[in-house]
Backbone as XML, in Angstrom:
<?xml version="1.0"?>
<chain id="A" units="angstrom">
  <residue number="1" name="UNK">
    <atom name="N" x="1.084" y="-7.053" z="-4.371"/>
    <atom name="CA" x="0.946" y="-8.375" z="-4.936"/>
    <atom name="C" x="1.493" y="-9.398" z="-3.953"/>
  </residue>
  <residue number="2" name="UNK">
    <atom name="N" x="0.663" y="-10.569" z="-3.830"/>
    <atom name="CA" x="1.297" y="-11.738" z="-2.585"/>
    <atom name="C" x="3.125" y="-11.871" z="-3.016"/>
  </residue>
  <residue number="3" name="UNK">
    <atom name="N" x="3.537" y="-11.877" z="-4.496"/>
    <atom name="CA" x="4.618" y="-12.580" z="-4.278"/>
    <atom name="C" x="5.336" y="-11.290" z="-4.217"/>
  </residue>
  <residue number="4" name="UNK">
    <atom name="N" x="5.544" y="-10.596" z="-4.090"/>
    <atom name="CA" x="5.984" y="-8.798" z="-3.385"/>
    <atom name="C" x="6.143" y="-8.945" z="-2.037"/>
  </residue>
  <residue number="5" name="UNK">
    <atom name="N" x="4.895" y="-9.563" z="-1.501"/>
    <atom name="CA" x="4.691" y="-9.777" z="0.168"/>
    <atom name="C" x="5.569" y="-10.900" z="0.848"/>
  </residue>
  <residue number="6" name="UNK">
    <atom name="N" x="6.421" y="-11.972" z="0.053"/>
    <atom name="CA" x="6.353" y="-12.948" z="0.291"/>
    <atom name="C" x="8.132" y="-12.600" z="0.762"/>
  </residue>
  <residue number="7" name="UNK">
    <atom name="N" x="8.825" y="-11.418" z="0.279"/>
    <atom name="CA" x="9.906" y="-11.249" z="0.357"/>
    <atom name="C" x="9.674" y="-10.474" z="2.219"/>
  </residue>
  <residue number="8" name="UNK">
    <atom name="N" x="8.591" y="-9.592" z="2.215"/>
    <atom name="CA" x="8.368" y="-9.065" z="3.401"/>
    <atom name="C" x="8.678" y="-10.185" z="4.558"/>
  </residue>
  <residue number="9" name="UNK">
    <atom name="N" x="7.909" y="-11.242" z="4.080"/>
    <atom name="CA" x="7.114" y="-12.311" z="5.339"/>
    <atom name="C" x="8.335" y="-13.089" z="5.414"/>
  </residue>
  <residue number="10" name="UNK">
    <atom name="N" x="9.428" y="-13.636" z="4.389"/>
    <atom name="CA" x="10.810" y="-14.460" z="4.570"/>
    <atom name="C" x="11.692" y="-13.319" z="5.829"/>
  </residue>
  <residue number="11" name="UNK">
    <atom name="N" x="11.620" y="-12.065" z="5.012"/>
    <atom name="CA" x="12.794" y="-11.107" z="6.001"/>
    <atom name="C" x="12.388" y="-10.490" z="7.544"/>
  </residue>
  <residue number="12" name="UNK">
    <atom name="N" x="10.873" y="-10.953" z="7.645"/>
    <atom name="CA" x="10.365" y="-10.751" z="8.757"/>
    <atom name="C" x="10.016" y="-9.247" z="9.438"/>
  </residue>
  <residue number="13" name="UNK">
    <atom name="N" x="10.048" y="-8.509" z="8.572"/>
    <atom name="CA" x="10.324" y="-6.910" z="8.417"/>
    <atom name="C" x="8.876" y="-6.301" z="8.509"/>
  </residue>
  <residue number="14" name="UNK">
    <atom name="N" x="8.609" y="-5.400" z="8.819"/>
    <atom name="CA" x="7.462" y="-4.465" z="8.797"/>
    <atom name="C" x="7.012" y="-4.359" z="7.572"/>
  </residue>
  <residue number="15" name="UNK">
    <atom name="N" x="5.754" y="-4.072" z="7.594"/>
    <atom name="CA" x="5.230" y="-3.913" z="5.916"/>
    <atom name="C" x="4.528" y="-2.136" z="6.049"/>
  </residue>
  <residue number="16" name="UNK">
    <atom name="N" x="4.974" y="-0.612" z="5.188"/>
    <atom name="CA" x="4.774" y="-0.134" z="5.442"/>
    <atom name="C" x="3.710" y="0.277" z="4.261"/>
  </residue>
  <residue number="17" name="UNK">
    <atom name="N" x="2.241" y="0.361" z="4.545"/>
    <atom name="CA" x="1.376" y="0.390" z="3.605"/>
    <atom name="C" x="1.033" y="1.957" z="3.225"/>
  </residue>
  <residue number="18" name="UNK">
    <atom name="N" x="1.485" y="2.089" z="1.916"/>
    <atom name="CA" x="1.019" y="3.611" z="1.319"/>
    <atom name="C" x="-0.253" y="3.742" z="0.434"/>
  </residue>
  <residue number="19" name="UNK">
    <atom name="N" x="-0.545" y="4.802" z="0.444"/>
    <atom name="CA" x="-2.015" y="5.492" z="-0.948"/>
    <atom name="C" x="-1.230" y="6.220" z="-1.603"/>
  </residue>
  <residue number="20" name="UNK">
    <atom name="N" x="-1.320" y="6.956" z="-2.846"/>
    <atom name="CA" x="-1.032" y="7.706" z="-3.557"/>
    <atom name="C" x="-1.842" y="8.485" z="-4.173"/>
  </residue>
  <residue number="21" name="UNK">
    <atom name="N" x="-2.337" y="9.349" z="-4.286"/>
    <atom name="CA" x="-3.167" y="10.644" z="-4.527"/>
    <atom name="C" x="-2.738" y="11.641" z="-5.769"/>
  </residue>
  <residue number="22" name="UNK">
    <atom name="N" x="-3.858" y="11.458" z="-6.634"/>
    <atom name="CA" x="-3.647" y="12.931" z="-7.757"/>
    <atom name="C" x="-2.842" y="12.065" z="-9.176"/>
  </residue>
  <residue number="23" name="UNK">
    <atom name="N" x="-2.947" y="10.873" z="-8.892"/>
    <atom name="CA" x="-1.772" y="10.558" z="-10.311"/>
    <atom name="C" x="-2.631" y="10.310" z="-11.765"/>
  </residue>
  <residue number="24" name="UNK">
    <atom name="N" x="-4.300" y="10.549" z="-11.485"/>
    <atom name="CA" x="-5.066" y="10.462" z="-12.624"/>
    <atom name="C" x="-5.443" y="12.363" z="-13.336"/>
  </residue>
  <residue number="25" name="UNK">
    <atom name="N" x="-4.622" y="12.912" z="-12.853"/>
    <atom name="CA" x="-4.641" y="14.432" z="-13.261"/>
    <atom name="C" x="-3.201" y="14.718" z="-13.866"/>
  </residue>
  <residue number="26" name="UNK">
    <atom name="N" x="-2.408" y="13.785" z="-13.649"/>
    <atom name="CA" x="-0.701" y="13.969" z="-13.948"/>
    <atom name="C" x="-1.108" y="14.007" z="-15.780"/>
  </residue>
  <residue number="27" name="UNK">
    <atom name="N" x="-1.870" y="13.138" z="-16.431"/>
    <atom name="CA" x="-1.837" y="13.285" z="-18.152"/>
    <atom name="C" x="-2.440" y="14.316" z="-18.285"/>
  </residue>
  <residue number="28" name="UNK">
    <atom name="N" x="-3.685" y="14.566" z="-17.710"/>
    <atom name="CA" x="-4.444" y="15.686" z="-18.152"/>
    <atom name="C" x="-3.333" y="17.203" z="-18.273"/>
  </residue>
  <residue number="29" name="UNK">
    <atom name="N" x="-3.128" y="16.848" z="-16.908"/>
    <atom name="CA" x="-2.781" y="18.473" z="-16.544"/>
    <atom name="C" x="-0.678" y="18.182" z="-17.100"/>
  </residue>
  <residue number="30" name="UNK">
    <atom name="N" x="-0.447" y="17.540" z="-18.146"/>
    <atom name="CA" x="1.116" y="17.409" z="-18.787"/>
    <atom name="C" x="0.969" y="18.599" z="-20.105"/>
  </residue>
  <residue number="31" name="UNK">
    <atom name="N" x="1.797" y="19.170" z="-19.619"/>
    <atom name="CA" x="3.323" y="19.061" z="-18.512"/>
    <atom name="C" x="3.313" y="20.871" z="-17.561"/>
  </residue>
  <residue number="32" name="UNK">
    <atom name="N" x="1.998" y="20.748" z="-17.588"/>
    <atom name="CA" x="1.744" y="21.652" z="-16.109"/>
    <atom name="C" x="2.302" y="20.745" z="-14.558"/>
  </residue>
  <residue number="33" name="UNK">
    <atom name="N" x="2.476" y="21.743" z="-13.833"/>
    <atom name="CA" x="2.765" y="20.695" z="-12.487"/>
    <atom name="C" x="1.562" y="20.293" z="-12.069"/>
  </residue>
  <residue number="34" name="UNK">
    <atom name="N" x="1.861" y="19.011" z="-11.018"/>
    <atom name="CA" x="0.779" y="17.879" z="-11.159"/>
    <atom name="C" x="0.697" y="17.718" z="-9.261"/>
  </residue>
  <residue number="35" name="UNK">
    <atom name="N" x="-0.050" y="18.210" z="-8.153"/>
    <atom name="CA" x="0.244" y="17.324" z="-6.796"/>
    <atom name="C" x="-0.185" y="16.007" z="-7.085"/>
  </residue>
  <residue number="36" name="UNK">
    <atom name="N" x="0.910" y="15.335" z="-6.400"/>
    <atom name="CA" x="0.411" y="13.803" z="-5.837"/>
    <atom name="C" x="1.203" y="13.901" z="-4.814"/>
  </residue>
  <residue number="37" name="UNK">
    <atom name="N" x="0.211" y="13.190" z="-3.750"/>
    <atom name="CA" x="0.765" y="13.135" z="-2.395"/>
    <atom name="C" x="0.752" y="11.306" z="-1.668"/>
  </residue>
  <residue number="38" name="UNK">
    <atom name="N" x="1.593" y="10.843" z="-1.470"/>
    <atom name="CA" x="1.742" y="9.884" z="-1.042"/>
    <atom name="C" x="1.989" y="10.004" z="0.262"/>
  </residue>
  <residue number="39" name="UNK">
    <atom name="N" x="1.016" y="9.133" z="1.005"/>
    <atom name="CA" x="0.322" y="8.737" z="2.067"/>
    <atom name="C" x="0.496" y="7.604" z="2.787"/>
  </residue>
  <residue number="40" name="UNK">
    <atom name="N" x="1.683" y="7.571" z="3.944"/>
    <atom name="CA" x="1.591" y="6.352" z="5.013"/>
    <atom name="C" x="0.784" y="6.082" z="5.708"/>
  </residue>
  <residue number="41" name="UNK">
    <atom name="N" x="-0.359" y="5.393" z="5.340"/>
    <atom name="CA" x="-1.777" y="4.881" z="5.760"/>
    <atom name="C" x="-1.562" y="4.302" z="7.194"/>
  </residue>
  <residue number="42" name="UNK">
    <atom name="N" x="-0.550" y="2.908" z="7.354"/>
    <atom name="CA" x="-0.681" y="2.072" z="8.157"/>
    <atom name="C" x="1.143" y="1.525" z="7.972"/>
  </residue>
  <residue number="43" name="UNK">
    <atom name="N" x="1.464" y="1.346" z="9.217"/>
    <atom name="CA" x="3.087" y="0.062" z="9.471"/>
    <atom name="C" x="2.760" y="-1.549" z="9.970"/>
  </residue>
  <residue number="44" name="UNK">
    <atom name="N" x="2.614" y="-2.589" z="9.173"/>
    <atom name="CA" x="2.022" y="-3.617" z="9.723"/>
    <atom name="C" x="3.183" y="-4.575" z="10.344"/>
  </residue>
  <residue number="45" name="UNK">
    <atom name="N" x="3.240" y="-4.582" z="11.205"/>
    <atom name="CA" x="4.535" y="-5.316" z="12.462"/>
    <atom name="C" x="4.147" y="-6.603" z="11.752"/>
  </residue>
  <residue number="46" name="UNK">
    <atom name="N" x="5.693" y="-7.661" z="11.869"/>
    <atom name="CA" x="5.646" y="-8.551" z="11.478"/>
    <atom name="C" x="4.817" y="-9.793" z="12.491"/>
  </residue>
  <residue number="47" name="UNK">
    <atom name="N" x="4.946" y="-9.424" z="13.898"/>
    <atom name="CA" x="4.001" y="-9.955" z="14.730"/>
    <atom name="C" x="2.493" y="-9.958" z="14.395"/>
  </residue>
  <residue number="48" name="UNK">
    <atom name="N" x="1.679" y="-8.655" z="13.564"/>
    <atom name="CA" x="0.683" y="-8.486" z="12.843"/>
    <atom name="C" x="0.541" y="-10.154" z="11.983"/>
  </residue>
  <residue number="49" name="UNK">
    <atom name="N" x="1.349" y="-10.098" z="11.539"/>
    <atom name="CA" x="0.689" y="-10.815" z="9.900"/>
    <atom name="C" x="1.900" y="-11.999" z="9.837"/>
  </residue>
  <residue number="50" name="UNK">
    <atom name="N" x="2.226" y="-12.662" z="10.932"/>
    <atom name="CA" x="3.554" y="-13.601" z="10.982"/>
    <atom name="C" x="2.367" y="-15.333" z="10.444"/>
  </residue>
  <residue number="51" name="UNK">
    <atom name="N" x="1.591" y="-15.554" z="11.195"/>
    <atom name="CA" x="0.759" y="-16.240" z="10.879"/>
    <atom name="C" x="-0.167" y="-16.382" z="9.833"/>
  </residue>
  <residue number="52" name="UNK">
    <atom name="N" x="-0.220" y="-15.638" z="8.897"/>
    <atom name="CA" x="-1.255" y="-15.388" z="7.876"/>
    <atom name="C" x="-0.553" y="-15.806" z="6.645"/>
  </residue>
  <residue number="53" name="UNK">
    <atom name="N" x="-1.441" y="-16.065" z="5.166"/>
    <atom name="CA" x="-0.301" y="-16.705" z="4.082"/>
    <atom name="C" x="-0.569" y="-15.079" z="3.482"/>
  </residue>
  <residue number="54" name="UNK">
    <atom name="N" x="0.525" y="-14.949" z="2.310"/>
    <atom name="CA" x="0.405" y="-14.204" z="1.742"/>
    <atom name="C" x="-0.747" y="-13.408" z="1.270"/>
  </residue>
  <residue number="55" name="UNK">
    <atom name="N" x="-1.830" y="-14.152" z="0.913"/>
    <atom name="CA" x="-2.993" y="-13.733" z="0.134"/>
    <atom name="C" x="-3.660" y="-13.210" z="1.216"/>
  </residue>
  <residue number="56" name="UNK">
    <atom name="N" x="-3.504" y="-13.972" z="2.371"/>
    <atom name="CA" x="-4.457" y="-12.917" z="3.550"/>
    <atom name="C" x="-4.393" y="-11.895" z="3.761"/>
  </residue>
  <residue number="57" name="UNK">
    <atom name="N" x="-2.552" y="-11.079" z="4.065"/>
    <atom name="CA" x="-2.125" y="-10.497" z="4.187"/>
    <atom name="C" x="-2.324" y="-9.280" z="2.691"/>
  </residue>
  <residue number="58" name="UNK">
    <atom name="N" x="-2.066" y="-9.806" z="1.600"/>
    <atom name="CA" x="-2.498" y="-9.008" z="0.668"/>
    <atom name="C" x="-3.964" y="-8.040" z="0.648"/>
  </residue>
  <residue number="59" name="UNK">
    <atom name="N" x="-4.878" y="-9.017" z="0.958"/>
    <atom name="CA" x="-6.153" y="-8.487" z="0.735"/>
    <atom name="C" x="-6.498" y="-7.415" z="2.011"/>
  </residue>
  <residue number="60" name="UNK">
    <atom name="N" x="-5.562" y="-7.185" z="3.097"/>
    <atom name="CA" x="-5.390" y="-6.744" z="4.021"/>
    <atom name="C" x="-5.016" y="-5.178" z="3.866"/>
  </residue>
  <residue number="61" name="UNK">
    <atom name="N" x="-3.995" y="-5.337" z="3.029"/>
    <atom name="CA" x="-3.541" y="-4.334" z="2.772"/>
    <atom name="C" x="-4.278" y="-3.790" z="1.313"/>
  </residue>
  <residue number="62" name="UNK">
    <atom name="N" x="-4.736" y="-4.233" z="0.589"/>
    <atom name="CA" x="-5.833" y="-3.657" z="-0.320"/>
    <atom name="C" x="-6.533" y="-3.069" z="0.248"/>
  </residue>
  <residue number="63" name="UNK">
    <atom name="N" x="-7.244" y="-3.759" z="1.623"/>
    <atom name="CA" x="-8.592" y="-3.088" z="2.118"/>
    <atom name="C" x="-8.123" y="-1.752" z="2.208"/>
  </residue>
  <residue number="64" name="UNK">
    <atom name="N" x="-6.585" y="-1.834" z="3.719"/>
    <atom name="CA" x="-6.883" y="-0.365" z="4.017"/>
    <atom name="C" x="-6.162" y="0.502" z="3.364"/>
  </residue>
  <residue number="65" name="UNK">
    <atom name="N" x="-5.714" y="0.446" z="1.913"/>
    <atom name="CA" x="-5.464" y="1.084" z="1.220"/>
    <atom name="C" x="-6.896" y="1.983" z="0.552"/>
  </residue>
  <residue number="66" name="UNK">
    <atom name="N" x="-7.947" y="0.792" z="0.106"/>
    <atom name="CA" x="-9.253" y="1.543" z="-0.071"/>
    <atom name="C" x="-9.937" y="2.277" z="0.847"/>
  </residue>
  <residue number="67" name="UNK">
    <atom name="N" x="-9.406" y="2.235" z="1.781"/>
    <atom name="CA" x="-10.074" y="2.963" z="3.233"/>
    <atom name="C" x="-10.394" y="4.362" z="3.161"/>
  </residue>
  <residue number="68" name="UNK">
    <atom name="N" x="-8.341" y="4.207" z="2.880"/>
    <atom name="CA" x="-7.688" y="5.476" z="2.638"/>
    <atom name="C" x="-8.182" y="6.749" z="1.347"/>
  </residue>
  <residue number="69" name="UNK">
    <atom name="N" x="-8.353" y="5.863" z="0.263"/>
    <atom name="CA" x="-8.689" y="6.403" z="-0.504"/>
    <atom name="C" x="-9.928" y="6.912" z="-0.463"/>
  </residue>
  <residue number="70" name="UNK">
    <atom name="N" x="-11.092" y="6.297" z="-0.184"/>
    <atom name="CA" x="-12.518" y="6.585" z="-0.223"/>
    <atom name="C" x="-12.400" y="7.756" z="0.994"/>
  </residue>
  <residue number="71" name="UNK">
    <atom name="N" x="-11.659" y="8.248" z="1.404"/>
    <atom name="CA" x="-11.545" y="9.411" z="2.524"/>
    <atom name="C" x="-11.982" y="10.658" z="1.614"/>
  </residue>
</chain>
């Protein structure tokens, strides 16, 4: 969410973008064990995205979150 991002972009810090995998089988398959595997897609340097407003940067990280997923 931009205002999530907005704490990133004040502290000037890396933004480290994850996927998460398997968490629509966690109800089905309760209270059998469940994989979900979470996935460091991408590290976006604050030099990356120092210039951009929040919302740019958001939709940025949506994309390659869907990237990830559609794999």
């Amino acid at each position: 969410h931009e205002g999530t991002l907005n704490i990133g972009i004040k502290a000037q810090c890396p933004i480290v973008v994850c996927s998460i995998k398997g968490t629509e089988k966690v109800k089905k398959n309760w209270p059998r064990i469940t994989t979900v595997k979470i996935n460091v897609v991408d590290v976006l340097e604050y030099e990356d995205y120092r210039d951009q407003p929040a919302k740019v940067v958001s939709d940025r990280i949506r994309d390659i979150i869907q990237a990830d997923l559609a794999k």
